[in-house]
PDB file of C-alpha atoms in Angstrom:
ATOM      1  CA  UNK U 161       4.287  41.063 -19.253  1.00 45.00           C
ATOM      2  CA  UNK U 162       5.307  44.462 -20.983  1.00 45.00           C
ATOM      3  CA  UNK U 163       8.247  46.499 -19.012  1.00 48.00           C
ATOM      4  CA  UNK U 164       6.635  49.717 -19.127  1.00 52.00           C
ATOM      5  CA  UNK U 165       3.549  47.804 -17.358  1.00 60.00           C
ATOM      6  CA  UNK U 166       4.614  46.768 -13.841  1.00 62.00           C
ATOM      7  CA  UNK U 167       2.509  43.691 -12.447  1.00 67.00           C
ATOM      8  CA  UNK U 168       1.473  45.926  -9.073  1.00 66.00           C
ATOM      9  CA  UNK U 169       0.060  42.888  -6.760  1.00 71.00           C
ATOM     10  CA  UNK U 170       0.169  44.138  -3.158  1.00 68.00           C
ATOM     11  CA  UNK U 171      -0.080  48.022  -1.635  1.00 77.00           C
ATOM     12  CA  UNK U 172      -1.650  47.739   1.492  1.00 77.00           C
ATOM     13  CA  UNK U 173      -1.235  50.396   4.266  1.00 81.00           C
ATOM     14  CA  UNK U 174      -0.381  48.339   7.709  1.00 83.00           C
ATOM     15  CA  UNK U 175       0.020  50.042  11.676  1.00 82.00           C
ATOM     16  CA  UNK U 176       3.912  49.735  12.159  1.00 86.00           C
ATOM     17  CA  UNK U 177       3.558  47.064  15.015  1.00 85.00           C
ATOM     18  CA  UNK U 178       5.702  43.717  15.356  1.00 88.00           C
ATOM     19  CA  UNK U 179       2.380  41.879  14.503  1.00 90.00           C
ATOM     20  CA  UNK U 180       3.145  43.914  10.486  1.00 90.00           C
ATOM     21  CA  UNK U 181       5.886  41.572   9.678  1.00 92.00           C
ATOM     22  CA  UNK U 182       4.068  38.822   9.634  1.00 93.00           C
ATOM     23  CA  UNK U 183       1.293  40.741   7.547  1.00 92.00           C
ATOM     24  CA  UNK U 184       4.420  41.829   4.842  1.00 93.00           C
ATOM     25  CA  UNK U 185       5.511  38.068   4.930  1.00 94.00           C
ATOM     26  CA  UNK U 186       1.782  37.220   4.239  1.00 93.00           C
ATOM     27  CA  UNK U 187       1.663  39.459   1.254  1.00 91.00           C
ATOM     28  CA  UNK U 188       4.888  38.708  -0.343  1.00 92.00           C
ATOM     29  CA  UNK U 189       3.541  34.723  -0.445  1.00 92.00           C
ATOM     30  CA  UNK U 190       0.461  35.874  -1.380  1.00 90.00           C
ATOM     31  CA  UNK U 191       2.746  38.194  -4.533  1.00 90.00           C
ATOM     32  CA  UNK U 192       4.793  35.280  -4.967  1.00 90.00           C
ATOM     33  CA  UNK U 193       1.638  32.695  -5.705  1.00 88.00           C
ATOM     34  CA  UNK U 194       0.029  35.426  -8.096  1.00 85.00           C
ATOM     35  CA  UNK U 195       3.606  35.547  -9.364  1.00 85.00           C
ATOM     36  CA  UNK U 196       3.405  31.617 -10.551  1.00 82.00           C
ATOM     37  CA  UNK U 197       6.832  30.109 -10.519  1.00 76.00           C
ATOM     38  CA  UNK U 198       8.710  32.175 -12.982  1.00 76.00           C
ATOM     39  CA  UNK U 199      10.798  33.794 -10.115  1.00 84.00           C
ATOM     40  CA  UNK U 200      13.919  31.619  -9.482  1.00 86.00           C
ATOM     41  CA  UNK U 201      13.465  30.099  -5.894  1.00 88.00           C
ATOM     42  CA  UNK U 202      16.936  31.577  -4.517  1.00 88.00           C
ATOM     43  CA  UNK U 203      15.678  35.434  -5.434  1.00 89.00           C
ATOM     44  CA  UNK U 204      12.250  34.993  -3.633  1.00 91.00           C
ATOM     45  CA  UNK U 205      13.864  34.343  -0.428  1.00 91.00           C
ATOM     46  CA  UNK U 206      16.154  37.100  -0.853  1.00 92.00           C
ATOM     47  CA  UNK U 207      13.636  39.265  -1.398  1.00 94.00           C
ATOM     48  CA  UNK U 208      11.164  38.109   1.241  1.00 94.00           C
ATOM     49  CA  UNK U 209      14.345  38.491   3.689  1.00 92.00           C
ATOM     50  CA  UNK U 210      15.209  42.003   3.126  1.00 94.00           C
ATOM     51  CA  UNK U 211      11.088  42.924   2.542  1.00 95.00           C
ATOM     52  CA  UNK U 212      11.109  41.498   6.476  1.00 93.00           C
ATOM     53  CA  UNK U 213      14.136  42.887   7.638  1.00 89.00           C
ATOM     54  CA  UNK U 214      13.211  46.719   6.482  1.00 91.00           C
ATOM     55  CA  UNK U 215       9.566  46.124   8.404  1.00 91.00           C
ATOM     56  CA  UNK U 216      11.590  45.057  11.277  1.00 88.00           C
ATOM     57  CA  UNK U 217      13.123  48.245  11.065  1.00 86.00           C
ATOM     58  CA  UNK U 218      10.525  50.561  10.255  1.00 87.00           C
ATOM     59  CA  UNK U 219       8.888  48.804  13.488  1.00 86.00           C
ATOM     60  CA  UNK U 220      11.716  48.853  16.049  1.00 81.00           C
ATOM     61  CA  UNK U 221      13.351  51.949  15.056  1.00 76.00           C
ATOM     62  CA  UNK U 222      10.130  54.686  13.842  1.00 73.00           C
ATOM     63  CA  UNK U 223       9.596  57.859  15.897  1.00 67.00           C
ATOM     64  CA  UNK U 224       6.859  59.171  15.223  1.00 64.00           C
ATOM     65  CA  UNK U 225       6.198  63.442  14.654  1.00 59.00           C
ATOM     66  CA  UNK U 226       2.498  63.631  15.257  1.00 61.00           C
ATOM     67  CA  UNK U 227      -0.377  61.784  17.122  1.00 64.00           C
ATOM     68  CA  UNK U 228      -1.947  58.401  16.381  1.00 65.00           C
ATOM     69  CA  UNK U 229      -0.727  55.388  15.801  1.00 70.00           C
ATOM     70  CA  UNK U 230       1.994  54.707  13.509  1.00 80.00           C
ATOM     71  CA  UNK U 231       1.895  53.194  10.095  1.00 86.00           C
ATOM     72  CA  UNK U 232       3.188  52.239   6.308  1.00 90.00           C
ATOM     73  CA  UNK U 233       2.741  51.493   2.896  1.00 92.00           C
ATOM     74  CA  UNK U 234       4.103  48.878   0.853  1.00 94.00           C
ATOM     75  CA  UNK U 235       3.679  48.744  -2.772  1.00 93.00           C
ATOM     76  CA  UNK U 236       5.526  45.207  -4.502  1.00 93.00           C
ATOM     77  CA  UNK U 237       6.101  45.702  -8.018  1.00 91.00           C
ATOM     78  CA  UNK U 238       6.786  42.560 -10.393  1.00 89.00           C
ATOM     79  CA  UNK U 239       8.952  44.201 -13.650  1.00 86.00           C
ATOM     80  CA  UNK U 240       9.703  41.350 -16.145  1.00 82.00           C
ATOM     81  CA  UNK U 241      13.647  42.399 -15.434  1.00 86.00           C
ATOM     82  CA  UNK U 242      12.987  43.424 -12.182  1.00 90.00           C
ATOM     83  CA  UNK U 243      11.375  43.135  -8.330  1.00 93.00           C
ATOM     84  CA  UNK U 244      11.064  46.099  -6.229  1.00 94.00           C
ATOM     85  CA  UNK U 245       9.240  46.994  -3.418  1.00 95.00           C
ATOM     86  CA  UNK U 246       8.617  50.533  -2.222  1.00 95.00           C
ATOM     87  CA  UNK U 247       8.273  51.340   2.039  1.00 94.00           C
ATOM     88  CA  UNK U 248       6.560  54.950   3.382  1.00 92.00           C
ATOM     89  CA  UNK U 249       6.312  55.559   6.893  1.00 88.00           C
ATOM     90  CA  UNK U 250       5.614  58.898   7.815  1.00 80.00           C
ATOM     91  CA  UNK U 251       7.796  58.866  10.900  1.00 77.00           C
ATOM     92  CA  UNK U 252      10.689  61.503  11.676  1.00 74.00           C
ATOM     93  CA  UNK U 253      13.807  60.785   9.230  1.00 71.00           C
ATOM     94  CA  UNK U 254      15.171  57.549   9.704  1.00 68.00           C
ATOM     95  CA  UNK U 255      18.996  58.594  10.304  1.00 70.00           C
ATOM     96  CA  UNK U 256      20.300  55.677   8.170  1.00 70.00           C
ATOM     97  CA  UNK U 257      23.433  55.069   6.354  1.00 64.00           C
ATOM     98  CA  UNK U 258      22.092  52.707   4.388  1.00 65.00           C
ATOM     99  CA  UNK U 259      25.303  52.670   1.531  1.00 68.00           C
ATOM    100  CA  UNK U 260      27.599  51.529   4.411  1.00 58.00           C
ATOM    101  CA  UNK U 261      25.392  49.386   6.441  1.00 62.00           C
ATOM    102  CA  UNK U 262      27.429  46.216   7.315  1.00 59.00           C
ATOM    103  CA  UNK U 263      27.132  43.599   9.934  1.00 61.00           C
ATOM    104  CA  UNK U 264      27.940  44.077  13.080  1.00 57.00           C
ATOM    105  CA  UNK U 265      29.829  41.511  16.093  1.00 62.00           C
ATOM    106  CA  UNK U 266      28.794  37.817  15.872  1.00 67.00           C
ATOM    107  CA  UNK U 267      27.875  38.682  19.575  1.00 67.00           C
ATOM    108  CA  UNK U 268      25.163  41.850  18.666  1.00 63.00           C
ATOM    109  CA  UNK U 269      21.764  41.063  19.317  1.00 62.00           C
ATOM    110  CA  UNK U 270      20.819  43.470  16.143  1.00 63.00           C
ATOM    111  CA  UNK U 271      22.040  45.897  13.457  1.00 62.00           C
ATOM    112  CA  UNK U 272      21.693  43.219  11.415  1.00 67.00           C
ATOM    113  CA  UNK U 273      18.844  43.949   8.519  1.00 73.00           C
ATOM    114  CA  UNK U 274      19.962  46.863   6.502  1.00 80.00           C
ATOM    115  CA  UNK U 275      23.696  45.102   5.938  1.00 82.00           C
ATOM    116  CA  UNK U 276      21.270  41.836   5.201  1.00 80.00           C
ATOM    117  CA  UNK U 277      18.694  43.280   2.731  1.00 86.00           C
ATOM    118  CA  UNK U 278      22.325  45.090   0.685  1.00 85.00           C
ATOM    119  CA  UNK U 279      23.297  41.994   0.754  1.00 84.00           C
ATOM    120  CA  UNK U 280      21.269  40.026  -0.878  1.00 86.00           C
ATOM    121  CA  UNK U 281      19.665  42.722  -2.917  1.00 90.00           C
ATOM    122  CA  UNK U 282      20.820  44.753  -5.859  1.00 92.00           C
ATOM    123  CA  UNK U 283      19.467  48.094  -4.689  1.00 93.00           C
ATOM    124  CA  UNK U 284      18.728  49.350  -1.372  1.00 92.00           C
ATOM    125  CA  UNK U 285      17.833  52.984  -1.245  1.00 91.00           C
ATOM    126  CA  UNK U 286      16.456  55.405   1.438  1.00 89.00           C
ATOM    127  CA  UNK U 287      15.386  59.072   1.131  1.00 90.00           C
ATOM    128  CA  UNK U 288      13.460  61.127   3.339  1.00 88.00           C
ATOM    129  CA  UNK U 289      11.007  64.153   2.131  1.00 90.00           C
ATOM    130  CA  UNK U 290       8.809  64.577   4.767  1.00 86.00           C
ATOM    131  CA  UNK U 291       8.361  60.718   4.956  1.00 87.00           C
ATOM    132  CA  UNK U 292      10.633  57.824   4.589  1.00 89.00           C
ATOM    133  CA  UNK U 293      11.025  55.945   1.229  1.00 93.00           C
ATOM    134  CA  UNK U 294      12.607  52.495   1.027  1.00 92.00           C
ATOM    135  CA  UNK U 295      13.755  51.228  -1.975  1.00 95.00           C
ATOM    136  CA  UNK U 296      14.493  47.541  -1.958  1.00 95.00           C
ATOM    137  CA  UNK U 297      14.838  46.182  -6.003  1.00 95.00           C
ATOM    138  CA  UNK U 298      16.493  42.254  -7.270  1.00 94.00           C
ATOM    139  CA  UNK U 299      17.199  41.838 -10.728  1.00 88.00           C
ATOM    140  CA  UNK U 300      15.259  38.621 -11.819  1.00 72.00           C
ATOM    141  CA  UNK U 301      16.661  35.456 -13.152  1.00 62.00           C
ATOM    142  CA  UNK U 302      15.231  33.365 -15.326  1.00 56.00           C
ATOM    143  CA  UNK U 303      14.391  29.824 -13.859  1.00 53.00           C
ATOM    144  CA  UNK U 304      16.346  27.263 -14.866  1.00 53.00           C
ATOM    145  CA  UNK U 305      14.662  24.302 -16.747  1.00 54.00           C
ATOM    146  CA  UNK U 306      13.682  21.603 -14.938  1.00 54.00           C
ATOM    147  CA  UNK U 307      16.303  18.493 -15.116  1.00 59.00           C
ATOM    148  CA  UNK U 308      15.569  16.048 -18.055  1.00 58.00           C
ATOM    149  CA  UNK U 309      12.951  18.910 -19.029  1.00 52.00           C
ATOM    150  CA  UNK U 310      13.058  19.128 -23.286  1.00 48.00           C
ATOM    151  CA  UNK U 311      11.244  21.607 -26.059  1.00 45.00           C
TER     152      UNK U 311
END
């Protein structure tokens, strides 16, 4: 696939409910089978982690400025150097540090996702312009040849 030509495979719009995550998980699996299995095993989790953990967030933490109920976009982009996936919610600014997120006590209950997701990610971003954008991007590895595999 070219670079300049992203592989776009899931933008869906979703309420921001707890029931979402499970809709975000669904997508990603349903991205990572239109993917085929040139994504290395160890990135898909990692990026199916952190996708989860910023819904989680967007869920439990949103305030919302007008009426209605609340909601998001996702848009999952496969690059052929690169994965990203790109969050709006339209909720007040999300007051995040997200550059020096880290994990808190063994013995907190949560805080956990944004120090998770820079974790295991390359590049976690936020900005807010009126809306909230989440940046979450992985480098991709190539998948390594099956054992005993030859040319």
């Amino acid at each position: 696939m070219p670079a300049e030509q992203p592989v776009i495979r899931q933008v869906f719009d979703a309420p921001a409910t707890p029931e979402s995550i499970e809709l975000v998980l669904d997508a990603a699996q349903q991205w990572w089978d239109d993917l085929g299995g040139d994504v290395d095993m160890h990135v898909r989790h990692a990026f199916t982690t952190a996708l989860a953990e910023v819904t989680g967030n967007i869920v439990a933490h949103g305030r919302r400025t007008a009426g209605g109920p609340r909601r998001f976009d996702l848009r999952l982009q496969a690059h052929r150097d690169r994965l990203v996936a790109e969050f709006t919610d339209h909720d007040e600014s999300a007051e995040v540090d997200v550059e020096h997120a880290t994990m808190p006590p063994p013995e907190s209950e949560d805080g956990r996702g944004l120090a998770l997701a820079r974790a295991v990610l390359d590049r976690v971003e936020h900005r807010y312009d009126g809306a909230n954008h989440w940046l979450l991007e992985h480098r991709r590895l190539p998948v390594p040849a099956a054992p005993g595999g030859g040319e």
